[in-house]
Amino acid sequence: MEPLLKGVIPILATPFFEDGSVDLDSQRRLADDLIEQGAHGLGVFGNAGEGYALLSSEKRELMQTIARHVDGRVPLVAGVGATGTLAAVEDCRMLEGLGANALMVLPPYYLKPDGEGVVAFYRAISDAVTIPIMVQDAPMLSGVAMPPALLARLGREVERVAYAKVEAPPTAPKITAVAGAVGEAVTLMGGLNGQFMIEEIQRGARGVMPAADMTSLFVAIWNALEAGDAGQAWEVFVRALPLIRYELQPGLGVSAAKHNLVSRGIIKTATVREPTRSLDAAGLDELAQLRKLVY
């Protein structure tokens, strides 16, 4: 059976007005634009969407707004970064109730558990929800290492764990190792703005979850790979690479993606919330040069 989630699932940027409040009209417009570009799903509250900077009340309003507007056109994956088990369970229940089709969940990262603790954390969430769970294997963010054997155990022993987003570099060898360990129990996805998308998919990943401003390019790469045309996939990737690289700068990628979306008239402002950083004047000039090369 085909997995619910596969292909290009961009992380929705969260648009803000200049005063920092949430811009729901821009959020709806962005969702429509990504679906029109061929996105196979949408991620909500990921790191590229500044989920870490949103209030609980804003997440509730955004999830409800996005789910109603998308209305089942594509699946919605909601990110959860609560580091306490009860808090994560509560967030997951809330997001499912508001229309999420799957949950992308970081492991606990404040008091980092051992393998048994990681399994217990995801089992508690699994017991509380009825939708699939994606384990976010992002040690550069969480500081929690999840070796292939642990991801395989989660897939075998925790009922709702059906996906793993592998963001532990080097990602391509990790995809190979995890695929060998989990078999068909867990569907693998790539992240880190798609910098090794081609290698990951060739090694067994079934999709990528990048930022929201290059969706048509990632869809073109995906379509070429699905058609068996690696040469065409690389041709598109090489064109997009300068911008992919630029957006991988820690703390600046969100600002760059938002400025790209503003330049296309999709969202109104490129405002970000602290501690997210904004591009300076020189950075904006650099980004404009890259847009001319890529688009």
PDB file of N, CA and C in Angstrom, residues 11-16 20 22 27 43-55 58-59 62 79 251 253-258 267 269-278:
ATOM      1  N   ILE A  11       7.647  22.739   4.119  1.00  0.00           N
ATOM      2  CA  ILE A  11       7.261  23.271   5.425  1.00  0.00           C
ATOM      3  C   ILE A  11       6.706  24.681   5.226  1.00  0.00           C
ATOM      4  N   LEU A  12       5.462  24.877   5.593  1.00  0.00           N
ATOM      5  CA  LEU A  12       4.848  26.188   5.456  1.00  0.00           C
ATOM      6  C   LEU A  12       5.597  27.226   6.282  1.00  0.00           C
ATOM      7  N   ALA A  13       6.038  28.315   5.628  1.00  0.00           N
ATOM      8  CA  ALA A  13       6.481  29.473   6.396  1.00  0.00           C
ATOM      9  C   ALA A  13       5.276  30.045   7.129  1.00  0.00           C
ATOM     10  N   THR A  14       5.501  30.620   8.299  1.00  0.00           N
ATOM     11  CA  THR A  14       4.423  31.289   9.026  1.00  0.00           C
ATOM     12  C   THR A  14       4.531  32.783   8.760  1.00  0.00           C
ATOM     13  N   PRO A  15       3.619  33.363   7.980  1.00  0.00           N
ATOM     14  CA  PRO A  15       3.715  34.794   7.660  1.00  0.00           C
ATOM     15  C   PRO A  15       3.273  35.665   8.838  1.00  0.00           C
ATOM     16  N   PHE A  16       4.019  36.729   9.053  1.00  0.00           N
ATOM     17  CA  PHE A  16       3.678  37.704  10.090  1.00  0.00           C
ATOM     18  C   PHE A  16       3.507  39.081   9.456  1.00  0.00           C
ATOM     19  N   GLY A  20       4.522  41.699  13.927  1.00  0.00           N
ATOM     20  CA  GLY A  20       4.800  40.371  14.459  1.00  0.00           C
ATOM     21  C   GLY A  20       3.596  39.493  14.645  1.00  0.00           C
ATOM     22  N   VAL A  22       0.292  37.203  13.447  1.00  0.00           N
ATOM     23  CA  VAL A  22       0.143  36.213  12.378  1.00  0.00           C
ATOM     24  C   VAL A  22      -0.758  36.744  11.268  1.00  0.00           C
ATOM     25  N   GLN A  27      -1.087  33.210   4.910  1.00  0.00           N
ATOM     26  CA  GLN A  27      -0.935  31.779   5.160  1.00  0.00           C
ATOM     27  C   GLN A  27      -1.798  30.963   4.208  1.00  0.00           C
ATOM     28  N   GLY A  43       3.815  20.709   5.434  1.00  0.00           N
ATOM     29  CA  GLY A  43       4.257  20.616   6.814  1.00  0.00           C
ATOM     30  C   GLY A  43       3.908  21.901   7.560  1.00  0.00           C
ATOM     31  N   VAL A  44       3.430  21.768   8.757  1.00  0.00           N
ATOM     32  CA  VAL A  44       3.023  22.906   9.583  1.00  0.00           C
ATOM     33  C   VAL A  44       3.856  22.891  10.867  1.00  0.00           C
ATOM     34  N   PHE A  45       4.385  24.048  11.255  1.00  0.00           N
ATOM     35  CA  PHE A  45       5.129  24.226  12.504  1.00  0.00           C
ATOM     36  C   PHE A  45       6.498  23.546  12.517  1.00  0.00           C
ATOM     37  N   GLY A  46       7.077  23.313  11.345  1.00  0.00           N
ATOM     38  CA  GLY A  46       8.455  22.845  11.309  1.00  0.00           C
ATOM     39  C   GLY A  46       9.403  23.982  11.626  1.00  0.00           C
ATOM     40  N   ASN A  47      10.688  23.677  11.646  1.00  0.00           N
ATOM     41  CA  ASN A  47      11.672  24.721  11.949  1.00  0.00           C
ATOM     42  C   ASN A  47      11.672  25.812  10.894  1.00  0.00           C
ATOM     43  N   ALA A  48      11.451  25.447   9.624  1.00  0.00           N
ATOM     44  CA  ALA A  48      11.371  26.442   8.565  1.00  0.00           C
ATOM     45  C   ALA A  48      10.092  27.263   8.653  1.00  0.00           C
ATOM     46  N   GLY A  49       9.175  26.857   9.524  1.00  0.00           N
ATOM     47  CA  GLY A  49       7.949  27.607   9.751  1.00  0.00           C
ATOM     48  C   GLY A  49       7.945  28.332  11.076  1.00  0.00           C
ATOM     49  N   GLU A  50       9.105  28.399  11.737  1.00  0.00           N
ATOM     50  CA  GLU A  50       9.243  29.069  13.033  1.00  0.00           C
ATOM     51  C   GLU A  50       8.268  28.526  14.078  1.00  0.00           C
ATOM     52  N   GLY A  51       8.031  27.223  14.027  1.00  0.00           N
ATOM     53  CA  GLY A  51       7.149  26.626  15.022  1.00  0.00           C
ATOM     54  C   GLY A  51       7.621  26.861  16.439  1.00  0.00           C
ATOM     55  N   TYR A  52       8.935  26.987  16.609  1.00  0.00           N
ATOM     56  CA  TYR A  52       9.516  27.218  17.928  1.00  0.00           C
ATOM     57  C   TYR A  52       9.175  28.599  18.478  1.00  0.00           C
ATOM     58  N   ALA A  53       8.730  29.523  17.619  1.00  0.00           N
ATOM     59  CA  ALA A  53       8.467  30.897  18.035  1.00  0.00           C
ATOM     60  C   ALA A  53       6.977  31.204  18.164  1.00  0.00           C
ATOM     61  N   LEU A  54       6.126  30.197  17.984  1.00  0.00           N
ATOM     62  CA  LEU A  54       4.680  30.414  18.010  1.00  0.00           C
ATOM     63  C   LEU A  54       4.090  30.101  19.378  1.00  0.00           C
ATOM     64  N   LEU A  55       3.085  30.868  19.764  1.00  0.00           N
ATOM     65  CA  LEU A  55       2.334  30.601  20.985  1.00  0.00           C
ATOM     66  C   LEU A  55       1.406  29.414  20.765  1.00  0.00           C
ATOM     67  N   GLU A  58      -1.671  30.453  19.023  1.00  0.00           N
ATOM     68  CA  GLU A  58      -1.469  30.702  17.597  1.00  0.00           C
ATOM     69  C   GLU A  58      -1.402  29.390  16.819  1.00  0.00           C
ATOM     70  N   LYS A  59      -0.767  28.385  17.391  1.00  0.00           N
ATOM     71  CA  LYS A  59      -0.720  27.089  16.719  1.00  0.00           C
ATOM     72  C   LYS A  59      -2.124  26.525  16.547  1.00  0.00           C
ATOM     73  N   LEU A  62      -3.798  28.575  13.759  1.00  0.00           N
ATOM     74  CA  LEU A  62      -3.196  28.280  12.465  1.00  0.00           C
ATOM     75  C   LEU A  62      -3.575  26.885  11.970  1.00  0.00           C
ATOM     76  N   GLY A  79       4.165  19.622  13.059  1.00  0.00           N
ATOM     77  CA  GLY A  79       5.357  19.437  13.868  1.00  0.00           C
ATOM     78  C   GLY A  79       5.083  19.653  15.342  1.00  0.00           C
ATOM     79  N   GLY A 251      20.151  30.001  11.129  1.00  0.00           N
ATOM     80  CA  GLY A 251      19.481  31.193  11.627  1.00  0.00           C
ATOM     81  C   GLY A 251      19.037  32.171  10.574  1.00  0.00           C
ATOM     82  N   GLY A 253      18.144  31.053   7.130  1.00  0.00           N
ATOM     83  CA  GLY A 253      17.392  30.414   6.055  1.00  0.00           C
ATOM     84  C   GLY A 253      15.928  30.808   6.022  1.00  0.00           C
ATOM     85  N   VAL A 254      15.321  30.950   7.193  1.00  0.00           N
ATOM     86  CA  VAL A 254      13.904  31.319   7.242  1.00  0.00           C
ATOM     87  C   VAL A 254      13.697  32.702   6.650  1.00  0.00           C
ATOM     88  N   SER A 255      14.565  33.646   7.014  1.00  0.00           N
ATOM     89  CA  SER A 255      14.469  35.003   6.477  1.00  0.00           C
ATOM     90  C   SER A 255      14.626  34.996   4.963  1.00  0.00           C
ATOM     91  N   ALA A 256      15.585  34.235   4.460  1.00  0.00           N
ATOM     92  CA  ALA A 256      15.801  34.177   3.012  1.00  0.00           C
ATOM     93  C   ALA A 256      14.579  33.616   2.305  1.00  0.00           C
ATOM     94  N   ALA A 257      14.036  32.528   2.817  1.00  0.00           N
ATOM     95  CA  ALA A 257      12.844  31.927   2.192  1.00  0.00           C
ATOM     96  C   ALA A 257      11.681  32.898   2.187  1.00  0.00           C
ATOM     97  N   LYS A 258      11.492  33.628   3.294  1.00  0.00           N
ATOM     98  CA  LYS A 258      10.386  34.579   3.347  1.00  0.00           C
ATOM     99  C   LYS A 258      10.579  35.719   2.360  1.00  0.00           C
ATOM    100  N   ILE A 267       3.415  36.208   0.145  1.00  0.00           N
ATOM    101  CA  ILE A 267       3.175  36.720   1.493  1.00  0.00           C
ATOM    102  C   ILE A 267       3.512  38.204   1.514  1.00  0.00           C
ATOM    103  N   THR A 269       4.939  40.271   4.062  1.00  0.00           N
ATOM    104  CA  THR A 269       6.188  40.749   4.644  1.00  0.00           C
ATOM    105  C   THR A 269       7.113  39.565   4.933  1.00  0.00           C
ATOM    106  N   ALA A 270       8.396  39.874   5.091  1.00  0.00           N
ATOM    107  CA  ALA A 270       9.392  38.854   5.436  1.00  0.00           C
ATOM    108  C   ALA A 270       9.719  38.894   6.927  1.00  0.00           C
ATOM    109  N   THR A 271       8.814  39.456   7.718  1.00  0.00           N
ATOM    110  CA  THR A 271       9.050  39.574   9.153  1.00  0.00           C
ATOM    111  C   THR A 271       9.274  38.208   9.787  1.00  0.00           C
ATOM    112  N   VAL A 272      10.286  38.111  10.637  1.00  0.00           N
ATOM    113  CA  VAL A 272      10.536  36.894  11.420  1.00  0.00           C
ATOM    114  C   VAL A 272      10.484  37.256  12.897  1.00  0.00           C
ATOM    115  N   ARG A 273      10.359  36.236  13.720  1.00  0.00           N
ATOM    116  CA  ARG A 273      10.321  36.437  15.165  1.00  0.00           C
ATOM    117  C   ARG A 273      11.631  36.004  15.796  1.00  0.00           C
ATOM    118  N   GLU A 274      12.082  36.770  16.767  1.00  0.00           N
ATOM    119  CA  GLU A 274      13.277  36.357  17.522  1.00  0.00           C
ATOM    120  C   GLU A 274      13.023  35.000  18.172  1.00  0.00           C
ATOM    121  N   PRO A 275      14.040  34.141  18.211  1.00  0.00           N
ATOM    122  CA  PRO A 275      15.444  34.429  17.908  1.00  0.00           C
ATOM    123  C   PRO A 275      15.838  34.242  16.442  1.00  0.00           C
ATOM    124  N   THR A 276      14.861  34.084  15.542  1.00  0.00           N
ATOM    125  CA  THR A 276      15.196  34.007  14.128  1.00  0.00           C
ATOM    126  C   THR A 276      15.833  35.317  13.686  1.00  0.00           C
ATOM    127  N   ARG A 277      16.876  35.239  12.878  1.00  0.00           N
ATOM    128  CA  ARG A 277      17.585  36.425  12.411  1.00  0.00           C
ATOM    129  C   ARG A 277      17.069  36.864  11.050  1.00  0.00           C
ATOM    130  N   SER A 278      17.192  38.167  10.771  1.00  0.00           N
ATOM    131  CA  SER A 278      16.820  38.727   9.479  1.00  0.00           C
ATOM    132  C   SER A 278      18.071  38.992   8.658  1.00  0.00           C
TER     133      SER A 278
END
